[in-house]
PDB file of C-alpha atoms in Angstrom:
ATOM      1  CA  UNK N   1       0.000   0.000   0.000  1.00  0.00           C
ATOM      2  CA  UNK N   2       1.321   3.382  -0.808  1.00  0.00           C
ATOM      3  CA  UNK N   3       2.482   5.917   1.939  1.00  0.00           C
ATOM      4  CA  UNK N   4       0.715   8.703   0.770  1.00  0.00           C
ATOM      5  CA  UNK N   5      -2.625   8.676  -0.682  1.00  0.00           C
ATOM      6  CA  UNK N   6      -4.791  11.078  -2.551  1.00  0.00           C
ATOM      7  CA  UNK N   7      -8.630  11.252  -3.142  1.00  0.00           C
ATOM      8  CA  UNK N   8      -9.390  11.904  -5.990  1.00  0.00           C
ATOM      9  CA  UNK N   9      -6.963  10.781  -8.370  1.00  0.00           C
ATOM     10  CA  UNK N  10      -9.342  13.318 -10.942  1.00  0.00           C
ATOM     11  CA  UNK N  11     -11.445  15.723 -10.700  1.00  0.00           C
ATOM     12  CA  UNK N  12     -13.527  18.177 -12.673  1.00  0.00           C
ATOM     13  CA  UNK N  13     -15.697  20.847 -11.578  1.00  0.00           C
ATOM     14  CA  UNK N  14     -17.377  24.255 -12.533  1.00  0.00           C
ATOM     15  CA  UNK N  15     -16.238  27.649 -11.429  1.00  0.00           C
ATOM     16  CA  UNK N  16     -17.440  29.270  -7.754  1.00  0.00           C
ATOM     17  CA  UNK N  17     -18.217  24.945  -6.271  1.00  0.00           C
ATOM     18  CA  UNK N  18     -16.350  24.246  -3.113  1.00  0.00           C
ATOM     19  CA  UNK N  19     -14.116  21.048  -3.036  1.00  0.00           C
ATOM     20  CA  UNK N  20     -12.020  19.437  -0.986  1.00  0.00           C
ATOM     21  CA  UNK N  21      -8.843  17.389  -1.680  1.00  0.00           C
ATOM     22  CA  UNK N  22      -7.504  14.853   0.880  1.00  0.00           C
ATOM     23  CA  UNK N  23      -4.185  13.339   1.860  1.00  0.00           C
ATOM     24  CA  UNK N  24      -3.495  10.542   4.127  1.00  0.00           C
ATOM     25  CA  UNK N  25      -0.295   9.352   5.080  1.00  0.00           C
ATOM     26  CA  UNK N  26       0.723   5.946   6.920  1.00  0.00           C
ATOM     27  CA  UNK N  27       4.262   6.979   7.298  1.00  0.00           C
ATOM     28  CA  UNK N  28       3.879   8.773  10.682  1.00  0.00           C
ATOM     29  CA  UNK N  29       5.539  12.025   9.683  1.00  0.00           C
ATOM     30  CA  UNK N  30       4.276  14.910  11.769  1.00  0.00           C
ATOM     31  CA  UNK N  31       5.214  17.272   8.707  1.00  0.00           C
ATOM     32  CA  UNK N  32       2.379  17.483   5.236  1.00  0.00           C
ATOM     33  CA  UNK N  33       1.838  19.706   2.717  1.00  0.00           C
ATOM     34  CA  UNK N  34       0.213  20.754  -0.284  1.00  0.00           C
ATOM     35  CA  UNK N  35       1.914  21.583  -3.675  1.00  0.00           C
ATOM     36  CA  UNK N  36       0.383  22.860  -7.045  1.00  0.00           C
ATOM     37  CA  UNK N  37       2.755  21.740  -9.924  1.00  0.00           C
ATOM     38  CA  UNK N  38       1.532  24.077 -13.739  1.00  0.00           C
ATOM     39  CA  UNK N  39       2.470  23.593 -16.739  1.00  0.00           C
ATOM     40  CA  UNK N  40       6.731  24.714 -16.931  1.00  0.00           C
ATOM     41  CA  UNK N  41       6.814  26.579 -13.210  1.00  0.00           C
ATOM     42  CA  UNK N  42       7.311  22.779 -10.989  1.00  0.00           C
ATOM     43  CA  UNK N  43       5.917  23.052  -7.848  1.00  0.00           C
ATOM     44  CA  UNK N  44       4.628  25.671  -5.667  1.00  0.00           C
ATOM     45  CA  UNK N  45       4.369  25.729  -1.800  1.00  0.00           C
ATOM     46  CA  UNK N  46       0.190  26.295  -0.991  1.00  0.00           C
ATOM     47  CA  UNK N  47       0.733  25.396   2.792  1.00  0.00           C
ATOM     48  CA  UNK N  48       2.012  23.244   4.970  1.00  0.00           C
ATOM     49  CA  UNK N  49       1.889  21.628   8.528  1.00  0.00           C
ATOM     50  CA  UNK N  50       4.557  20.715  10.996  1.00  0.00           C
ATOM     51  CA  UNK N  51       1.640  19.017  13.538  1.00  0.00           C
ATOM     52  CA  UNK N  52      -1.906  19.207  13.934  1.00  0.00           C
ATOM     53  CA  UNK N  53      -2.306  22.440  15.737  1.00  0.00           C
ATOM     54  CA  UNK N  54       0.667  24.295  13.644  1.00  0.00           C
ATOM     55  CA  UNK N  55      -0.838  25.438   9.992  1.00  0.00           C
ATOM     56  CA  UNK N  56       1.243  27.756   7.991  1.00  0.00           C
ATOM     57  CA  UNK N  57       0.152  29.300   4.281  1.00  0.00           C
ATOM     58  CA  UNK N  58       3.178  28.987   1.804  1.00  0.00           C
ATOM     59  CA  UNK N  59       3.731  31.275  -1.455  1.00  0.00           C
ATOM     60  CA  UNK N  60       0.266  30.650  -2.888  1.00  0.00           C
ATOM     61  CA  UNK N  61      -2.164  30.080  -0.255  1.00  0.00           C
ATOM     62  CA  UNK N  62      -5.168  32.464  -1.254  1.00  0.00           C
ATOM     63  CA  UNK N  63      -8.236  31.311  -2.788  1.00  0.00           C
ATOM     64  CA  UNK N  64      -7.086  27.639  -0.294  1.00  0.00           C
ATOM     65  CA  UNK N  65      -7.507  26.708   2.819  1.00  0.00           C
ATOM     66  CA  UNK N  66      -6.278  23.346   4.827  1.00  0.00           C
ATOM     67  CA  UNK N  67      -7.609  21.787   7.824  1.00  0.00           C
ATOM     68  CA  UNK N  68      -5.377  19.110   9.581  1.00  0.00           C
ATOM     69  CA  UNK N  69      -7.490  16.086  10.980  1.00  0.00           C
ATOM     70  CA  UNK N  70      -5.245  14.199  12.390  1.00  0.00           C
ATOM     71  CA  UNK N  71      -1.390  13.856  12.653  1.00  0.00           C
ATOM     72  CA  UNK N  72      -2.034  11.349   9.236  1.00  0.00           C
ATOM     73  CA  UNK N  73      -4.608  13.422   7.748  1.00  0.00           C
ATOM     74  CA  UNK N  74      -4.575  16.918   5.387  1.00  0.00           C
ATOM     75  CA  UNK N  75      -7.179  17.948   3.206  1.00  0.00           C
ATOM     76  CA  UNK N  76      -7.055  21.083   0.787  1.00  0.00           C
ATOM     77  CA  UNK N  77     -10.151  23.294   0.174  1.00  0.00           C
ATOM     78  CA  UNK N  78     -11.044  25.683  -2.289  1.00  0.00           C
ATOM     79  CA  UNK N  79     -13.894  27.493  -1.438  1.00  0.00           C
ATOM     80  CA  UNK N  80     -15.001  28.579  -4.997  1.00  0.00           C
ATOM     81  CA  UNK N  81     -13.002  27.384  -7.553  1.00  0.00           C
ATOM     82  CA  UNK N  82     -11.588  29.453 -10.247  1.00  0.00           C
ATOM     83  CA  UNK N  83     -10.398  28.099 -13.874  1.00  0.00           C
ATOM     84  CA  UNK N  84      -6.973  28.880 -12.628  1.00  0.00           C
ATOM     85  CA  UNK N  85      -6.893  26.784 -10.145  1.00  0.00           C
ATOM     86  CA  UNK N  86      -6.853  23.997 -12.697  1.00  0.00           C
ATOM     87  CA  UNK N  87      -3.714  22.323 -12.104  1.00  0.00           C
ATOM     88  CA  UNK N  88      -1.984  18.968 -10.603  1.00  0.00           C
ATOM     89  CA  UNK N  89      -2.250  18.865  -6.971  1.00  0.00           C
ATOM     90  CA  UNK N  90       0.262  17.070  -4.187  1.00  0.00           C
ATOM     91  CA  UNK N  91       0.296  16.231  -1.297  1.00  0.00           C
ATOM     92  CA  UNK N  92       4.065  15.739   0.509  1.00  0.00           C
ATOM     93  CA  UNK N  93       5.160  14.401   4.098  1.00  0.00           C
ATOM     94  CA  UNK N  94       8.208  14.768   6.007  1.00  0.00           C
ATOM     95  CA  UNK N  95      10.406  13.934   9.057  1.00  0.00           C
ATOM     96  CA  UNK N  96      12.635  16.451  10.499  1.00  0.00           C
ATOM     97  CA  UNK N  97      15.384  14.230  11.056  1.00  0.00           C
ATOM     98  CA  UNK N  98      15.476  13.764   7.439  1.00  0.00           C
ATOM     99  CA  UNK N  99      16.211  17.683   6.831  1.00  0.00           C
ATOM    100  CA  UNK N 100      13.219  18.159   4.281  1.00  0.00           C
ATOM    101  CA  UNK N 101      13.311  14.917   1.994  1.00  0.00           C
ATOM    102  CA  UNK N 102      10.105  15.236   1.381  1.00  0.00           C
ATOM    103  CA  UNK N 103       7.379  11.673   0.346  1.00  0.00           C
ATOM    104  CA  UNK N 104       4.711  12.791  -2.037  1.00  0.00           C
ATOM    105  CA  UNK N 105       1.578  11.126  -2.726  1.00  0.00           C
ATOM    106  CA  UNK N 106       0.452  10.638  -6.648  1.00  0.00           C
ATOM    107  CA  UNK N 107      -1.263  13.621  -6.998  1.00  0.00           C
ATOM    108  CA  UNK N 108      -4.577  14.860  -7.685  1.00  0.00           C
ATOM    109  CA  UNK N 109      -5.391  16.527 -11.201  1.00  0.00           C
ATOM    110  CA  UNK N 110      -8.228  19.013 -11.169  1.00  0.00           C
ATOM    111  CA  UNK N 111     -10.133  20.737 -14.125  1.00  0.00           C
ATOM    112  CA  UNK N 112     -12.395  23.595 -12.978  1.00  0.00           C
ATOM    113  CA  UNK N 113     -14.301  24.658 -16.146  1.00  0.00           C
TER     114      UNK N 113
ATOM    115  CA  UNK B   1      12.044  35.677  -8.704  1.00  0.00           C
ATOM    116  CA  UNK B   2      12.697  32.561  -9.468  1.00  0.00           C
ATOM    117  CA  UNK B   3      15.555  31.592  -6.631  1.00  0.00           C
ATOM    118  CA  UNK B   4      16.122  27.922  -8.001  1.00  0.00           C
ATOM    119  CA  UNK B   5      16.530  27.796 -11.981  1.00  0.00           C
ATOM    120  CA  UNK B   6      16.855  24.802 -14.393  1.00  0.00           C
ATOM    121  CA  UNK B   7      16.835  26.594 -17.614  1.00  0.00           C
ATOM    122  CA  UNK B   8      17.174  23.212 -19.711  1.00  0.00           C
ATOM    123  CA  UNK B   9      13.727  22.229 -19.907  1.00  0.00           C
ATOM    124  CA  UNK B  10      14.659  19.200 -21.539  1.00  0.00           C
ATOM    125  CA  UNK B  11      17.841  16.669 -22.634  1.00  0.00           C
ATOM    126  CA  UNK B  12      17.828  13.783 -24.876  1.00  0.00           C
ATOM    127  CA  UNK B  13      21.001  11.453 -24.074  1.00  0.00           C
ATOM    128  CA  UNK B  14      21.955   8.057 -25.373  1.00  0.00           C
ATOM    129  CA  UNK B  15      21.581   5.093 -23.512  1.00  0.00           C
ATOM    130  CA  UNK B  16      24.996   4.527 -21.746  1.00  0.00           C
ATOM    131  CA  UNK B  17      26.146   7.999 -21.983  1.00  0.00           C
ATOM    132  CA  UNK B  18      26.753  10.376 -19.064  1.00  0.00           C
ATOM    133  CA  UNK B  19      23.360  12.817 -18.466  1.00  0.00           C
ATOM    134  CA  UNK B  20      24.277  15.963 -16.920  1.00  0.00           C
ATOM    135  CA  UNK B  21      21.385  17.870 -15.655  1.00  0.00           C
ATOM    136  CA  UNK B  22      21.866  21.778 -14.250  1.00  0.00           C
ATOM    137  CA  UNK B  23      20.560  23.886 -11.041  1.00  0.00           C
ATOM    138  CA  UNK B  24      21.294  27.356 -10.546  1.00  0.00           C
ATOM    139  CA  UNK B  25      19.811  29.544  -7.141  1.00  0.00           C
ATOM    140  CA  UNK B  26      19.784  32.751  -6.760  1.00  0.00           C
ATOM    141  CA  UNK B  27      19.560  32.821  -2.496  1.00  0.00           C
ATOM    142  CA  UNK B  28      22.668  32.424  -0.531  1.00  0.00           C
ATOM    143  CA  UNK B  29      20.756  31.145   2.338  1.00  0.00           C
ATOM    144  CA  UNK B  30      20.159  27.569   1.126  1.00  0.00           C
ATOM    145  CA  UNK B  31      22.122  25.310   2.530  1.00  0.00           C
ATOM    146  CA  UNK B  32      20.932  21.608   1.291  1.00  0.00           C
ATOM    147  CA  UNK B  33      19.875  20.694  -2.493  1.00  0.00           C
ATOM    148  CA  UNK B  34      18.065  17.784  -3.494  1.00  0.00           C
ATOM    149  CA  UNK B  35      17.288  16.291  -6.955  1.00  0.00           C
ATOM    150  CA  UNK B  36      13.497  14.834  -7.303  1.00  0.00           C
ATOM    151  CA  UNK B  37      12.897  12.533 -10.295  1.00  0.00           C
ATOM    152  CA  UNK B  38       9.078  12.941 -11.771  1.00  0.00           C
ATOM    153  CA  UNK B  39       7.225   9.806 -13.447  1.00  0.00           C
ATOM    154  CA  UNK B  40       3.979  10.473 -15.401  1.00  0.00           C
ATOM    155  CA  UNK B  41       1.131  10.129 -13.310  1.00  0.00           C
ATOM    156  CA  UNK B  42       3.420   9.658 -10.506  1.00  0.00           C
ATOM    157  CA  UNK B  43       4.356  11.879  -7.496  1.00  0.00           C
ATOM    158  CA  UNK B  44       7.904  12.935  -7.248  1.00  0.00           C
ATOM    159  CA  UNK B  45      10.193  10.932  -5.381  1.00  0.00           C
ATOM    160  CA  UNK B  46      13.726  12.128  -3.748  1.00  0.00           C
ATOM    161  CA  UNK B  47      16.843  11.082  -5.381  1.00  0.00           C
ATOM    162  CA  UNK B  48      20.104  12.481  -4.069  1.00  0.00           C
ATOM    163  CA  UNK B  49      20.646  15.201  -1.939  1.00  0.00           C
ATOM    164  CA  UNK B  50      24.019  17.244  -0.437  1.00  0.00           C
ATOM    165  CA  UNK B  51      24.636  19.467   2.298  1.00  0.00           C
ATOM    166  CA  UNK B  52      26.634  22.478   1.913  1.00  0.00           C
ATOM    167  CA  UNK B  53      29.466  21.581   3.712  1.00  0.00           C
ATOM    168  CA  UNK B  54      29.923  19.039   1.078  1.00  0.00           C
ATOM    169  CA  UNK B  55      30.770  19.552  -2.431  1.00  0.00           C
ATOM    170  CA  UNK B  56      30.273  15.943  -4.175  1.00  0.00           C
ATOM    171  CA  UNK B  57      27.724  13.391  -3.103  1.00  0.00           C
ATOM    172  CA  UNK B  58      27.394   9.923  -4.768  1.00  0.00           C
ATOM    173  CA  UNK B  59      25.088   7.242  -4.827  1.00  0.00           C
ATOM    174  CA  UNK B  60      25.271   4.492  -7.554  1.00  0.00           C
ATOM    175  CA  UNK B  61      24.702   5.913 -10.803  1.00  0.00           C
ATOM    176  CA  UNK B  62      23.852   9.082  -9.225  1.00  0.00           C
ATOM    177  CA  UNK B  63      26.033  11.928  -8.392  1.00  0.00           C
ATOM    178  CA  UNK B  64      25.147  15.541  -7.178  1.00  0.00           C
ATOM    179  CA  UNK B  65      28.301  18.437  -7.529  1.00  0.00           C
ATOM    180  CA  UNK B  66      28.223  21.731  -5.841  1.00  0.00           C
ATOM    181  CA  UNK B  67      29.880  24.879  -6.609  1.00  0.00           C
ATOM    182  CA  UNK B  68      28.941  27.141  -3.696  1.00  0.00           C
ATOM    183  CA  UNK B  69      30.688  30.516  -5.229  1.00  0.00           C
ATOM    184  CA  UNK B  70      28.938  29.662  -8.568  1.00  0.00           C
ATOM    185  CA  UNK B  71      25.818  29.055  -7.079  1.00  0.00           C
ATOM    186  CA  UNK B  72      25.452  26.126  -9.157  1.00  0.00           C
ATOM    187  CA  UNK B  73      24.677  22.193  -9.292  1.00  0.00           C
ATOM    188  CA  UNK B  74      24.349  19.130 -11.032  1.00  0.00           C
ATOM    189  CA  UNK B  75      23.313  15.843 -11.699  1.00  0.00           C
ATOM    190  CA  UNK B  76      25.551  13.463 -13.185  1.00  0.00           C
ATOM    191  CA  UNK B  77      23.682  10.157 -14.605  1.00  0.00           C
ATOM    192  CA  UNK B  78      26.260   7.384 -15.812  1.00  0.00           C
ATOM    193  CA  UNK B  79      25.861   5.501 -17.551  1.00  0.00           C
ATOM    194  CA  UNK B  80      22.379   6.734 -18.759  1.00  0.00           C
ATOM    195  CA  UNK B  81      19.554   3.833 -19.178  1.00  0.00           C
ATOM    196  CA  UNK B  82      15.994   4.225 -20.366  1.00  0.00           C
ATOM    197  CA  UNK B  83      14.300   4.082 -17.212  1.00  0.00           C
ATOM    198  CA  UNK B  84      16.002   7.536 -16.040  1.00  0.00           C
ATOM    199  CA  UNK B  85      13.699   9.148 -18.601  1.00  0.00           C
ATOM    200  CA  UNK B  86      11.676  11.386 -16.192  1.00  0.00           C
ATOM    201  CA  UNK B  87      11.089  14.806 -15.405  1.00  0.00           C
ATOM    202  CA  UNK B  88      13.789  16.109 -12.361  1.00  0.00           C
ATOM    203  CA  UNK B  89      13.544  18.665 -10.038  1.00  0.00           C
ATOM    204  CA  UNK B  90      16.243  20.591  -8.530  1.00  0.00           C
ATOM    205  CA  UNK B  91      15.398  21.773  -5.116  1.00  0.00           C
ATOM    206  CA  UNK B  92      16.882  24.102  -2.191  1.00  0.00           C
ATOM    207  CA  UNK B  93      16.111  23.971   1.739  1.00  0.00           C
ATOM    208  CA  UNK B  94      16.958  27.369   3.968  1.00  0.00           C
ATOM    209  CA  UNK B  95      15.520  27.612   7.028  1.00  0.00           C
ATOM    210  CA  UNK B  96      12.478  29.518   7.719  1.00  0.00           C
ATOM    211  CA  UNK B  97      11.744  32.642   9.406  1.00  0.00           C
ATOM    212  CA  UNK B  98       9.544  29.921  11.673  1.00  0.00           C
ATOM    213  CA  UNK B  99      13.052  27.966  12.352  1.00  0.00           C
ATOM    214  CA  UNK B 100      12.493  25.157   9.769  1.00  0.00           C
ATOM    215  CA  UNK B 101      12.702  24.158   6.508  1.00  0.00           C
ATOM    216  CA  UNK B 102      10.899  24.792   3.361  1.00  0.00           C
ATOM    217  CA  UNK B 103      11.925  23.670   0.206  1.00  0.00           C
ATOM    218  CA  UNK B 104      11.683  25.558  -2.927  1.00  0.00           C
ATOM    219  CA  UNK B 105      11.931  23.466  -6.402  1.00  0.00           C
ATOM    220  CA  UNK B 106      12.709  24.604  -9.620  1.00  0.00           C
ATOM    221  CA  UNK B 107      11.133  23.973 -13.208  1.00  0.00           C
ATOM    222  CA  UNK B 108      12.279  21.033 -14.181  1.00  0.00           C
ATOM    223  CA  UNK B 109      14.328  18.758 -16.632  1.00  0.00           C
ATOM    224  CA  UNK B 110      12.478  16.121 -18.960  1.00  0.00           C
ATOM    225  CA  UNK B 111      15.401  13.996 -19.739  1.00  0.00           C
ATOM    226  CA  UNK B 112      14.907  11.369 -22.378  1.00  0.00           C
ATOM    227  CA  UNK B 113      16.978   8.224 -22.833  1.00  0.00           C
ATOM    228  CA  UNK B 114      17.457   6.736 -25.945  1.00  0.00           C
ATOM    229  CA  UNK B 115      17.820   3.190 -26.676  1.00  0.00           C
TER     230      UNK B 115
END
Protein backbone atom coordinates (compact mmCIF):
# COMPACT_ATOMS: atom_id res chain seq x y z
CA UNK A 1 0.00 0.00 0.00
CA UNK A 2 1.32 3.38 -0.81
CA UNK A 3 2.48 5.92 1.94
CA UNK A 4 0.72 8.70 0.77
CA UNK A 5 -2.63 8.68 -0.68
CA UNK A 6 -4.79 11.08 -2.55
CA UNK A 7 -8.63 11.25 -3.14
CA UNK A 8 -9.39 11.90 -5.99
CA UNK A 9 -6.96 10.78 -8.37
CA UNK A 10 -9.34 13.32 -10.94
CA UNK A 11 -11.44 15.72 -10.70
CA UNK A 12 -13.53 18.18 -12.67
CA UNK A 13 -15.70 20.85 -11.58
CA UNK A 14 -17.38 24.25 -12.53
CA UNK A 15 -16.24 27.65 -11.43
CA UNK A 16 -17.44 29.27 -7.75
CA UNK A 17 -18.22 24.94 -6.27
CA UNK A 18 -16.35 24.25 -3.11
CA UNK A 19 -14.12 21.05 -3.04
CA UNK A 20 -12.02 19.44 -0.99
CA UNK A 21 -8.84 17.39 -1.68
CA UNK A 22 -7.50 14.85 0.88
CA UNK A 23 -4.18 13.34 1.86
CA UNK A 24 -3.49 10.54 4.13
CA UNK A 25 -0.29 9.35 5.08
CA UNK A 26 0.72 5.95 6.92
CA UNK A 27 4.26 6.98 7.30
CA UNK A 28 3.88 8.77 10.68
CA UNK A 29 5.54 12.03 9.68
CA UNK A 30 4.28 14.91 11.77
CA UNK A 31 5.21 17.27 8.71
CA UNK A 32 2.38 17.48 5.24
CA UNK A 33 1.84 19.71 2.72
CA UNK A 34 0.21 20.75 -0.28
CA UNK A 35 1.91 21.58 -3.68
CA UNK A 36 0.38 22.86 -7.04
CA UNK A 37 2.76 21.74 -9.92
CA UNK A 38 1.53 24.08 -13.74
CA UNK A 39 2.47 23.59 -16.74
CA UNK A 40 6.73 24.71 -16.93
CA UNK A 41 6.81 26.58 -13.21
CA UNK A 42 7.31 22.78 -10.99
CA UNK A 43 5.92 23.05 -7.85
CA UNK A 44 4.63 25.67 -5.67
CA UNK A 45 4.37 25.73 -1.80
CA UNK A 46 0.19 26.29 -0.99
CA UNK A 47 0.73 25.40 2.79
CA UNK A 48 2.01 23.24 4.97
CA UNK A 49 1.89 21.63 8.53
CA UNK A 50 4.56 20.71 11.00
CA UNK A 51 1.64 19.02 13.54
CA UNK A 52 -1.91 19.21 13.93
CA UNK A 53 -2.31 22.44 15.74
CA UNK A 54 0.67 24.30 13.64
CA UNK A 55 -0.84 25.44 9.99
CA UNK A 56 1.24 27.76 7.99
CA UNK A 57 0.15 29.30 4.28
CA UNK A 58 3.18 28.99 1.80
CA UNK A 59 3.73 31.27 -1.46
CA UNK A 60 0.27 30.65 -2.89
CA UNK A 61 -2.16 30.08 -0.26
CA UNK A 62 -5.17 32.46 -1.25
CA UNK A 63 -8.24 31.31 -2.79
CA UNK A 64 -7.09 27.64 -0.29
CA UNK A 65 -7.51 26.71 2.82
CA UNK A 66 -6.28 23.35 4.83
CA UNK A 67 -7.61 21.79 7.82
CA UNK A 68 -5.38 19.11 9.58
CA UNK A 69 -7.49 16.09 10.98
CA UNK A 70 -5.24 14.20 12.39
CA UNK A 71 -1.39 13.86 12.65
CA UNK A 72 -2.03 11.35 9.24
CA UNK A 73 -4.61 13.42 7.75
CA UNK A 74 -4.57 16.92 5.39
CA UNK A 75 -7.18 17.95 3.21
CA UNK A 76 -7.06 21.08 0.79
CA UNK A 77 -10.15 23.29 0.17
CA UNK A 78 -11.04 25.68 -2.29
CA UNK A 79 -13.89 27.49 -1.44
CA UNK A 80 -15.00 28.58 -5.00
CA UNK A 81 -13.00 27.38 -7.55
CA UNK A 82 -11.59 29.45 -10.25
CA UNK A 83 -10.40 28.10 -13.87
CA UNK A 84 -6.97 28.88 -12.63
CA UNK A 85 -6.89 26.78 -10.14
CA UNK A 86 -6.85 24.00 -12.70
CA UNK A 87 -3.71 22.32 -12.10
CA UNK A 88 -1.98 18.97 -10.60
CA UNK A 89 -2.25 18.86 -6.97
CA UNK A 90 0.26 17.07 -4.19
CA UNK A 91 0.30 16.23 -1.30
CA UNK A 92 4.06 15.74 0.51
CA UNK A 93 5.16 14.40 4.10
CA UNK A 94 8.21 14.77 6.01
CA UNK A 95 10.41 13.93 9.06
CA UNK A 96 12.63 16.45 10.50
CA UNK A 97 15.38 14.23 11.06
CA UNK A 98 15.48 13.76 7.44
CA UNK A 99 16.21 17.68 6.83
CA UNK A 100 13.22 18.16 4.28
CA UNK A 101 13.31 14.92 1.99
CA UNK A 102 10.10 15.24 1.38
CA UNK A 103 7.38 11.67 0.35
CA UNK A 104 4.71 12.79 -2.04
CA UNK A 105 1.58 11.13 -2.73
CA UNK A 106 0.45 10.64 -6.65
CA UNK A 107 -1.26 13.62 -7.00
CA UNK A 108 -4.58 14.86 -7.69
CA UNK A 109 -5.39 16.53 -11.20
CA UNK A 110 -8.23 19.01 -11.17
CA UNK A 111 -10.13 20.74 -14.12
CA UNK A 112 -12.39 23.60 -12.98
CA UNK A 113 -14.30 24.66 -16.15
CA UNK B 1 12.04 35.68 -8.70
CA UNK B 2 12.70 32.56 -9.47
CA UNK B 3 15.56 31.59 -6.63
CA UNK B 4 16.12 27.92 -8.00
CA UNK B 5 16.53 27.80 -11.98
CA UNK B 6 16.85 24.80 -14.39
CA UNK B 7 16.84 26.59 -17.61
CA UNK B 8 17.17 23.21 -19.71
CA UNK B 9 13.73 22.23 -19.91
CA UNK B 10 14.66 19.20 -21.54
CA UNK B 11 17.84 16.67 -22.63
CA UNK B 12 17.83 13.78 -24.88
CA UNK B 13 21.00 11.45 -24.07
CA UNK B 14 21.95 8.06 -25.37
CA UNK B 15 21.58 5.09 -23.51
CA UNK B 16 25.00 4.53 -21.75
CA UNK B 17 26.15 8.00 -21.98
CA UNK B 18 26.75 10.38 -19.06
CA UNK B 19 23.36 12.82 -18.47
CA UNK B 20 24.28 15.96 -16.92
CA UNK B 21 21.39 17.87 -15.65
CA UNK B 22 21.87 21.78 -14.25
CA UNK B 23 20.56 23.89 -11.04
CA UNK B 24 21.29 27.36 -10.55
CA UNK B 25 19.81 29.54 -7.14
CA UNK B 26 19.78 32.75 -6.76
CA UNK B 27 19.56 32.82 -2.50
CA UNK B 28 22.67 32.42 -0.53
CA UNK B 29 20.76 31.15 2.34
CA UNK B 30 20.16 27.57 1.13
CA UNK B 31 22.12 25.31 2.53
CA UNK B 32 20.93 21.61 1.29
CA UNK B 33 19.87 20.69 -2.49
CA UNK B 34 18.06 17.78 -3.49
CA UNK B 35 17.29 16.29 -6.95
CA UNK B 36 13.50 14.83 -7.30
CA UNK B 37 12.90 12.53 -10.29
CA UNK B 38 9.08 12.94 -11.77
CA UNK B 39 7.22 9.81 -13.45
CA UNK B 40 3.98 10.47 -15.40
CA UNK B 41 1.13 10.13 -13.31
CA UNK B 42 3.42 9.66 -10.51
CA UNK B 43 4.36 11.88 -7.50
CA UNK B 44 7.90 12.94 -7.25
CA UNK B 45 10.19 10.93 -5.38
CA UNK B 46 13.73 12.13 -3.75
CA UNK B 47 16.84 11.08 -5.38
CA UNK B 48 20.10 12.48 -4.07
CA UNK B 49 20.65 15.20 -1.94
CA UNK B 50 24.02 17.24 -0.44
CA UNK B 51 24.64 19.47 2.30
CA UNK B 52 26.63 22.48 1.91
CA UNK B 53 29.47 21.58 3.71
CA UNK B 54 29.92 19.04 1.08
CA UNK B 55 30.77 19.55 -2.43
CA UNK B 56 30.27 15.94 -4.18
CA UNK B 57 27.72 13.39 -3.10
CA UNK B 58 27.39 9.92 -4.77
CA UNK B 59 25.09 7.24 -4.83
CA UNK B 60 25.27 4.49 -7.55
CA UNK B 61 24.70 5.91 -10.80
CA UNK B 62 23.85 9.08 -9.22
CA UNK B 63 26.03 11.93 -8.39
CA UNK B 64 25.15 15.54 -7.18
CA UNK B 65 28.30 18.44 -7.53
CA UNK B 66 28.22 21.73 -5.84
CA UNK B 67 29.88 24.88 -6.61
CA UNK B 68 28.94 27.14 -3.70
CA UNK B 69 30.69 30.52 -5.23
CA UNK B 70 28.94 29.66 -8.57
CA UNK B 71 25.82 29.05 -7.08
CA UNK B 72 25.45 26.13 -9.16
CA UNK B 73 24.68 22.19 -9.29
CA UNK B 74 24.35 19.13 -11.03
CA UNK B 75 23.31 15.84 -11.70
CA UNK B 76 25.55 13.46 -13.19
CA UNK B 77 23.68 10.16 -14.61
CA UNK B 78 26.26 7.38 -15.81
CA UNK B 79 25.86 5.50 -17.55
CA UNK B 80 22.38 6.73 -18.76
CA UNK B 81 19.55 3.83 -19.18
CA UNK B 82 15.99 4.23 -20.37
CA UNK B 83 14.30 4.08 -17.21
CA UNK B 84 16.00 7.54 -16.04
CA UNK B 85 13.70 9.15 -18.60
CA UNK B 86 11.68 11.39 -16.19
CA UNK B 87 11.09 14.81 -15.40
CA UNK B 88 13.79 16.11 -12.36
CA UNK B 89 13.54 18.66 -10.04
CA UNK B 90 16.24 20.59 -8.53
CA UNK B 91 15.40 21.77 -5.12
CA UNK B 92 16.88 24.10 -2.19
CA UNK B 93 16.11 23.97 1.74
CA UNK B 94 16.96 27.37 3.97
CA UNK B 95 15.52 27.61 7.03
CA UNK B 96 12.48 29.52 7.72
CA UNK B 97 11.74 32.64 9.41
CA UNK B 98 9.54 29.92 11.67
CA UNK B 99 13.05 27.97 12.35
CA UNK B 100 12.49 25.16 9.77
CA UNK B 101 12.70 24.16 6.51
CA UNK B 102 10.90 24.79 3.36
CA UNK B 103 11.93 23.67 0.21
CA UNK B 104 11.68 25.56 -2.93
CA UNK B 105 11.93 23.47 -6.40
CA UNK B 106 12.71 24.60 -9.62
CA UNK B 107 11.13 23.97 -13.21
CA UNK B 108 12.28 21.03 -14.18
CA UNK B 109 14.33 18.76 -16.63
CA UNK B 110 12.48 16.12 -18.96
CA UNK B 111 15.40 14.00 -19.74
CA UNK B 112 14.91 11.37 -22.38
CA UNK B 113 16.98 8.22 -22.83
CA UNK B 114 17.46 6.74 -25.94
CA UNK B 115 17.82 3.19 -26.68
Amino acid sequence: DADVTQTPRNRITKTGKRIMLECSQTKGHDRMYWYRQDPGLGLRLIYYSFDVKDINKGEISDGYSVSRQAQAKFSLSLESAIPNQTALYFCATSDPRSVETQYFGPGTRLLVL
Amino acid sequence: DQQVKQNSPSLSVQEGRISILNCDYTNSMFDYFLWYKKYPAEGPTFLISISSIKDKNEDGRFTVFLNKSAKHLSLHIVPSQPGDSAVYFCAASAVSGAGSYQLTFGKGTKLSVIP
